Amino acid sequence: MNKKQINIQVSSNTFMVDRMVFAEYYPEMKGDILRVYLLMCRVVGFKNTTFFMGRDEIKKEVNLTTHYVNHAIDFLEKNYFIKKVGQVGRANKYIVLNVPLYDSFTKTYILRESIPRTRYYLKDSLNGYAELPVEIFKGSILRDRILWTDRKIKTLMMLYSYHFVDVFGGVDPSAIHCIANSFFVSDFVVHQIGCHKNNLKKTIQILIRNGYAIKVPAVYRVNAYSCLSEKQYVGDLTEVTQHPGDDVVTVIRMTHIPDIKFNNALKRTQGAIKL
């Protein structure tokens, strides 16, 4: 566990990003374009898909000049990530669309505007998505390119995409979990992020050190109602009595958790999860 106590924060304000955005699917989704796109997703949240913000305000949010903001928005509009639908005062009004497909042979993007950009459709797709707390995507994360590299931002989003605190107590351990002072990281996750496994482990450790996640010993117990006798998360080791046959897996838990997922975890474990 971390040496200093870090309390879990429950977030009622979240937004979604399709897994393809941070899984090395789009070759140009990096740098300025990535940051402007994440700002747009953060602003629209879950409630609607409409974005309107003046260019000067966008420049302050992502610490870019007008030239680079315009370049990023032009790319996103041209390649079907967003669509201009009008103006609000002097600010252009955009819709954040369902992400396009990418044809690696022709190097072109394919519009998918007909598919609604909703939690239901993203969950139902094969790609999946990350539900991200708004508060951690404000400030330096979109402005400071030295502190927040593309890999660090994408790793943070990847952790959230596997973060099912109600089912696993944290990040799905089949994807990533802690082993002593290191981590198990599946080859599939490494392929998604597109870097060497050791570099990914170092990035995860940095995020933990910076307080974005913690290590939590979680108790897994055989499900008495399952014919397959698989083990399921029943609570944190500090909050439940360990039974013979239980497994303890040290999972990664994000320190800002969407309220729906956290409340589901409380119900499922009967409160056996520590804030």
Short mmCIF file of C-alpha atoms in Angstrom, two decimals:
data_model
loop_
_atom_site.label_atom_id
_atom_site.label_comp_id
_atom_site.label_asym_id
_atom_site.label_seq_id
_atom_site.Cartn_x
_atom_site.Cartn_y
_atom_site.Cartn_z
CA MET A 1 0.00 0.00 0.00
CA ASN A 2 1.03 3.62 -0.39
CA LYS A 3 2.95 5.06 2.55
CA LYS A 4 0.65 8.07 2.79
CA GLN A 5 -3.10 7.72 3.16
CA ILE A 6 -4.99 8.73 0.04
CA ASN A 7 -8.76 8.99 0.36
CA ILE A 8 -11.06 7.88 -2.42
CA GLN A 9 -13.07 10.67 -4.05
CA VAL A 10 -16.48 9.83 -5.51
CA SER A 11 -17.26 11.79 -8.68
CA SER A 12 -20.76 12.65 -9.88
CA ASN A 13 -19.46 14.50 -12.95
CA THR A 14 -17.93 12.24 -15.59
CA PHE A 15 -17.41 12.00 -19.33
CA MET A 16 -16.68 9.19 -21.75
CA VAL A 17 -13.93 8.50 -24.26
CA ASP A 18 -14.06 5.61 -26.72
CA ARG A 19 -11.26 3.06 -26.20
CA MET A 20 -10.09 3.55 -29.81
CA VAL A 21 -8.93 7.08 -28.89
CA PHE A 22 -6.27 5.83 -26.46
CA ALA A 23 -5.55 2.38 -27.92
CA GLU A 24 -3.20 3.40 -30.73
CA TYR A 25 -5.98 2.97 -33.29
CA TYR A 26 -5.76 6.46 -34.77
CA PRO A 27 -2.20 7.41 -35.82
CA GLU A 28 -2.86 11.18 -35.56
CA MET A 29 -4.63 11.08 -32.18
CA LYS A 30 -1.78 12.52 -30.16
CA GLY A 31 -0.30 15.80 -28.97
CA ASP A 32 -2.43 18.88 -29.62
CA ILE A 33 -5.21 16.94 -31.36
CA LEU A 34 -5.57 14.53 -28.43
CA ARG A 35 -5.77 17.34 -25.89
CA VAL A 36 -8.31 19.43 -27.79
CA TYR A 37 -10.46 16.35 -28.36
CA LEU A 38 -10.35 15.39 -24.66
CA LEU A 39 -11.33 18.96 -23.74
CA MET A 40 -14.36 18.71 -26.02
CA CYS A 41 -15.35 15.34 -24.55
CA ARG A 42 -14.92 16.70 -21.03
CA VAL A 43 -17.11 19.72 -21.70
CA VAL A 44 -20.00 17.76 -23.23
CA GLY A 45 -19.91 15.03 -20.57
CA PHE A 46 -22.64 12.39 -20.62
CA LYS A 47 -25.63 14.70 -20.76
CA ASN A 48 -25.31 15.97 -24.33
CA THR A 49 -22.97 16.01 -27.30
CA THR A 50 -22.84 19.75 -27.99
CA PHE A 51 -19.67 21.78 -27.49
CA PHE A 52 -19.35 25.55 -27.73
CA MET A 53 -16.35 27.37 -26.34
CA GLY A 54 -14.49 30.37 -27.70
CA ARG A 55 -11.06 29.79 -29.22
CA ASP A 56 -9.42 32.00 -26.58
CA GLU A 57 -10.88 29.85 -23.82
CA ILE A 58 -9.78 26.67 -25.59
CA LYS A 59 -6.26 28.11 -25.87
CA LYS A 60 -6.12 28.67 -22.10
CA GLU A 61 -7.47 25.20 -21.30
CA VAL A 62 -4.89 23.36 -23.42
CA ASN A 63 -2.05 25.93 -23.43
CA LEU A 64 -1.86 26.25 -27.21
CA THR A 65 -1.62 29.09 -29.69
CA THR A 66 -4.48 29.94 -32.04
CA HIS A 67 -2.68 28.21 -34.92
CA TYR A 68 -2.45 24.85 -33.14
CA VAL A 69 -6.00 25.04 -31.76
CA ASN A 70 -7.32 25.72 -35.26
CA HIS A 71 -5.24 22.88 -36.70
CA ALA A 72 -6.58 20.42 -34.11
CA ILE A 73 -10.22 21.45 -34.60
CA ASP A 74 -9.85 21.34 -38.39
CA PHE A 75 -8.46 17.81 -38.18
CA LEU A 76 -11.23 16.63 -35.82
CA GLU A 77 -13.93 18.12 -38.06
CA LYS A 78 -12.43 16.88 -41.33
CA ASN A 79 -12.08 13.34 -40.00
CA TYR A 80 -15.53 13.00 -38.41
CA PHE A 81 -14.76 13.26 -34.69
CA ILE A 82 -16.82 16.46 -34.44
CA LYS A 83 -19.32 18.31 -36.63
CA LYS A 84 -19.98 22.05 -36.78
CA VAL A 85 -23.69 22.78 -36.36
CA GLY A 86 -23.86 26.55 -35.84
CA GLN A 87 -22.69 29.35 -33.59
CA VAL A 88 -23.35 30.59 -30.05
CA GLY A 89 -22.34 34.23 -30.03
CA ARG A 90 -18.85 34.32 -31.53
CA ALA A 91 -18.12 30.68 -30.64
CA ASN A 92 -18.66 27.86 -33.08
CA LYS A 93 -21.02 25.13 -31.96
CA TYR A 94 -19.94 21.53 -32.52
CA ILE A 95 -21.40 18.09 -31.95
CA VAL A 96 -19.01 15.45 -30.64
CA LEU A 97 -19.75 12.44 -32.81
CA ASN A 98 -19.34 8.74 -32.27
CA VAL A 99 -15.72 8.09 -33.24
CA PRO A 100 -15.02 7.14 -36.87
CA LEU A 101 -13.53 3.95 -38.18
CA TYR A 102 -10.01 4.14 -39.59
CA ASP A 103 -8.90 2.37 -42.77
CA SER A 104 -5.17 1.75 -42.37
CA PHE A 105 -4.78 0.82 -46.05
CA THR A 106 -6.26 4.01 -47.49
CA LYS A 107 -5.37 6.05 -44.38
CA THR A 108 -8.85 7.52 -44.30
CA TYR A 109 -11.52 7.98 -41.64
CA ILE A 110 -15.04 6.63 -42.08
CA LEU A 111 -18.01 8.55 -40.68
CA ARG A 112 -20.26 6.81 -38.11
CA GLU A 113 -22.60 9.72 -37.35
CA SER A 114 -25.68 7.48 -37.49
CA ILE A 115 -24.59 5.65 -34.30
CA PRO A 116 -25.59 7.64 -31.19
CA ARG A 117 -22.77 8.63 -28.85
CA THR A 118 -24.38 7.33 -25.67
CA ARG A 119 -23.33 5.18 -22.74
CA TYR A 120 -25.58 2.37 -24.01
CA TYR A 121 -24.11 2.22 -27.51
CA LEU A 122 -20.52 2.58 -26.33
CA LYS A 123 -21.02 -0.19 -23.79
CA ASP A 124 -22.67 -2.38 -26.40
CA SER A 125 -19.84 -1.92 -28.91
CA LEU A 126 -16.84 -4.24 -29.06
CA ASN A 127 -14.50 -1.33 -28.37
CA GLY A 128 -15.70 -0.23 -24.95
CA TYR A 129 -14.93 3.14 -23.36
CA ALA A 130 -13.44 4.84 -20.34
CA GLU A 131 -15.67 6.77 -17.95
CA LEU A 132 -13.48 9.59 -16.66
CA PRO A 133 -14.03 11.99 -13.72
CA VAL A 134 -14.11 15.57 -14.96
CA GLU A 135 -12.06 16.94 -12.06
CA ILE A 136 -8.87 15.04 -12.91
CA PHE A 137 -8.97 16.23 -16.52
CA LYS A 138 -8.80 19.89 -15.57
CA GLY A 139 -5.63 21.91 -15.12
CA SER A 140 -2.17 20.56 -15.89
CA ILE A 141 -3.22 17.27 -17.49
CA LEU A 142 -4.20 19.03 -20.73
CA ARG A 143 -1.74 21.93 -20.45
CA ASP A 144 1.62 20.55 -19.31
CA ARG A 145 3.19 18.40 -22.03
CA ILE A 146 6.34 17.76 -19.97
CA LEU A 147 4.51 16.45 -16.91
CA TRP A 148 1.72 14.82 -18.93
CA THR A 149 3.04 12.96 -21.94
CA ASP A 150 0.69 11.27 -24.40
CA ARG A 151 1.61 7.89 -22.93
CA LYS A 152 0.79 9.02 -19.41
CA ILE A 153 -2.61 10.42 -20.44
CA LYS A 154 -3.47 7.32 -22.47
CA THR A 155 -2.34 4.99 -19.66
CA LEU A 156 -4.58 6.83 -17.22
CA MET A 157 -7.55 6.45 -19.59
CA MET A 158 -6.69 2.79 -20.19
CA LEU A 159 -6.72 2.09 -16.43
CA TYR A 160 -10.17 3.67 -16.18
CA SER A 161 -11.41 1.58 -19.10
CA TYR A 162 -10.62 -1.58 -17.09
CA HIS A 163 -11.72 -0.11 -13.75
CA PHE A 164 -14.79 -1.98 -12.51
CA VAL A 165 -14.66 -1.40 -8.77
CA ASP A 166 -18.02 -3.12 -8.25
CA VAL A 167 -16.88 -6.32 -10.00
CA PHE A 168 -13.14 -6.52 -9.32
CA GLY A 169 -12.52 -4.01 -6.52
CA GLY A 170 -10.50 -1.94 -8.99
CA VAL A 171 -8.85 -2.56 -12.34
CA ASP A 172 -9.64 -5.98 -13.84
CA PRO A 173 -6.75 -8.13 -12.50
CA SER A 174 -6.69 -10.20 -15.70
CA ALA A 175 -5.53 -6.99 -17.41
CA ILE A 176 -3.29 -5.52 -14.69
CA HIS A 177 -2.62 -6.29 -11.05
CA CYS A 178 0.19 -5.83 -8.54
CA ILE A 179 2.85 -8.43 -7.84
CA ALA A 180 5.15 -7.45 -4.96
CA ASN A 181 6.81 -4.21 -6.13
CA SER A 182 5.93 -4.71 -9.79
CA PHE A 183 2.88 -5.39 -11.95
CA PHE A 184 1.39 -8.07 -14.11
CA VAL A 185 0.34 -6.45 -17.39
CA SER A 186 -1.38 -8.50 -20.07
CA ASP A 187 0.06 -8.54 -23.57
CA PHE A 188 -3.26 -7.24 -24.90
CA VAL A 189 -3.00 -4.09 -22.77
CA VAL A 190 0.59 -3.54 -23.87
CA HIS A 191 -0.51 -3.85 -27.49
CA GLN A 192 -3.29 -1.30 -26.92
CA ILE A 193 -0.97 1.34 -25.48
CA GLY A 194 1.75 0.59 -28.02
CA CYS A 195 4.88 0.75 -25.89
CA HIS A 196 7.32 -1.62 -24.20
CA LYS A 197 5.86 -3.48 -21.22
CA ASN A 198 8.49 -2.13 -18.81
CA ASN A 199 7.77 1.44 -19.89
CA LEU A 200 4.07 0.88 -19.28
CA LYS A 201 4.80 -0.52 -15.81
CA LYS A 202 6.88 2.56 -15.01
CA THR A 203 4.06 4.85 -16.15
CA ILE A 204 1.54 3.01 -13.95
CA GLN A 205 3.92 3.35 -10.99
CA ILE A 206 4.22 7.10 -11.62
CA LEU A 207 0.42 7.48 -11.66
CA ILE A 208 0.23 5.64 -8.32
CA ARG A 209 3.03 7.74 -6.87
CA ASN A 210 1.22 10.90 -7.99
CA GLY A 211 -1.99 9.85 -6.24
CA TYR A 212 -4.17 8.88 -9.21
CA ALA A 213 -4.42 5.26 -8.06
CA ILE A 214 -3.64 3.09 -5.06
CA LYS A 215 -2.87 -0.56 -4.42
CA VAL A 216 -5.62 -2.40 -2.53
CA PRO A 217 -5.57 -6.03 -1.28
CA ALA A 218 -8.93 -7.41 -2.43
CA VAL A 219 -10.55 -10.67 -1.30
CA TYR A 220 -11.85 -13.07 -3.94
CA ARG A 221 -14.14 -15.92 -2.86
CA VAL A 222 -15.77 -18.82 -4.69
CA ASN A 223 -19.22 -17.88 -5.91
CA ALA A 224 -21.53 -20.43 -4.26
CA TYR A 225 -24.20 -19.84 -6.92
CA SER A 226 -21.93 -20.52 -9.90
CA CYS A 227 -21.64 -23.94 -11.51
CA LEU A 228 -18.13 -22.99 -12.61
CA SER A 229 -16.98 -22.17 -9.07
CA GLU A 230 -15.20 -19.02 -10.21
CA LYS A 231 -14.02 -16.57 -7.58
CA GLN A 232 -15.49 -13.08 -7.28
CA TYR A 233 -14.60 -9.92 -5.41
CA VAL A 234 -16.31 -9.76 -1.99
CA GLY A 235 -14.57 -6.78 -0.41
CA ASP A 236 -11.31 -5.20 0.72
CA LEU A 237 -9.04 -7.29 2.94
CA THR A 238 -9.25 -4.60 5.64
CA GLU A 239 -13.06 -4.77 5.64
CA VAL A 240 -13.92 -8.52 5.44
CA THR A 241 -12.90 -11.67 7.27
CA GLN A 242 -10.77 -13.90 5.07
CA HIS A 243 -12.06 -17.47 4.76
CA PRO A 244 -10.09 -20.62 3.95
CA GLY A 245 -9.84 -20.91 0.18
CA ASP A 246 -10.09 -17.18 -0.42
CA ASP A 247 -7.57 -15.49 -2.67
CA VAL A 248 -6.12 -12.05 -1.98
CA VAL A 249 -5.26 -10.09 -5.10
CA THR A 250 -3.67 -6.66 -4.89
CA VAL A 251 -5.67 -4.62 -7.38
CA ILE A 252 -5.15 -1.09 -8.67
CA ARG A 253 -7.94 1.22 -7.57
CA MET A 254 -8.36 4.68 -9.05
CA THR A 255 -8.65 7.41 -6.43
CA HIS A 256 -11.49 9.21 -8.25
CA ILE A 257 -14.39 6.84 -8.89
CA PRO A 258 -17.64 7.55 -10.77
CA ASP A 259 -20.49 7.56 -8.26
CA ILE A 260 -22.58 4.93 -10.07
CA LYS A 261 -19.75 2.39 -9.99
CA PHE A 262 -18.86 3.16 -6.38
CA ASN A 263 -22.48 2.88 -5.18
CA ASN A 264 -22.82 -0.43 -7.02
CA ALA A 265 -19.66 -1.64 -5.26
CA LEU A 266 -21.07 -0.66 -1.87
CA LYS A 267 -24.26 -2.62 -2.56
CA ARG A 268 -22.50 -5.67 -3.94
CA THR A 269 -20.01 -5.93 -1.06
CA GLN A 270 -22.46 -4.74 1.62
CA GLY A 271 -20.18 -1.84 2.41
CA ALA A 272 -16.93 -3.82 2.50
CA ILE A 273 -14.98 -1.26 0.50
CA LYS A 274 -12.87 1.39 2.15
CA LEU A 275 -13.08 5.07 1.30
#
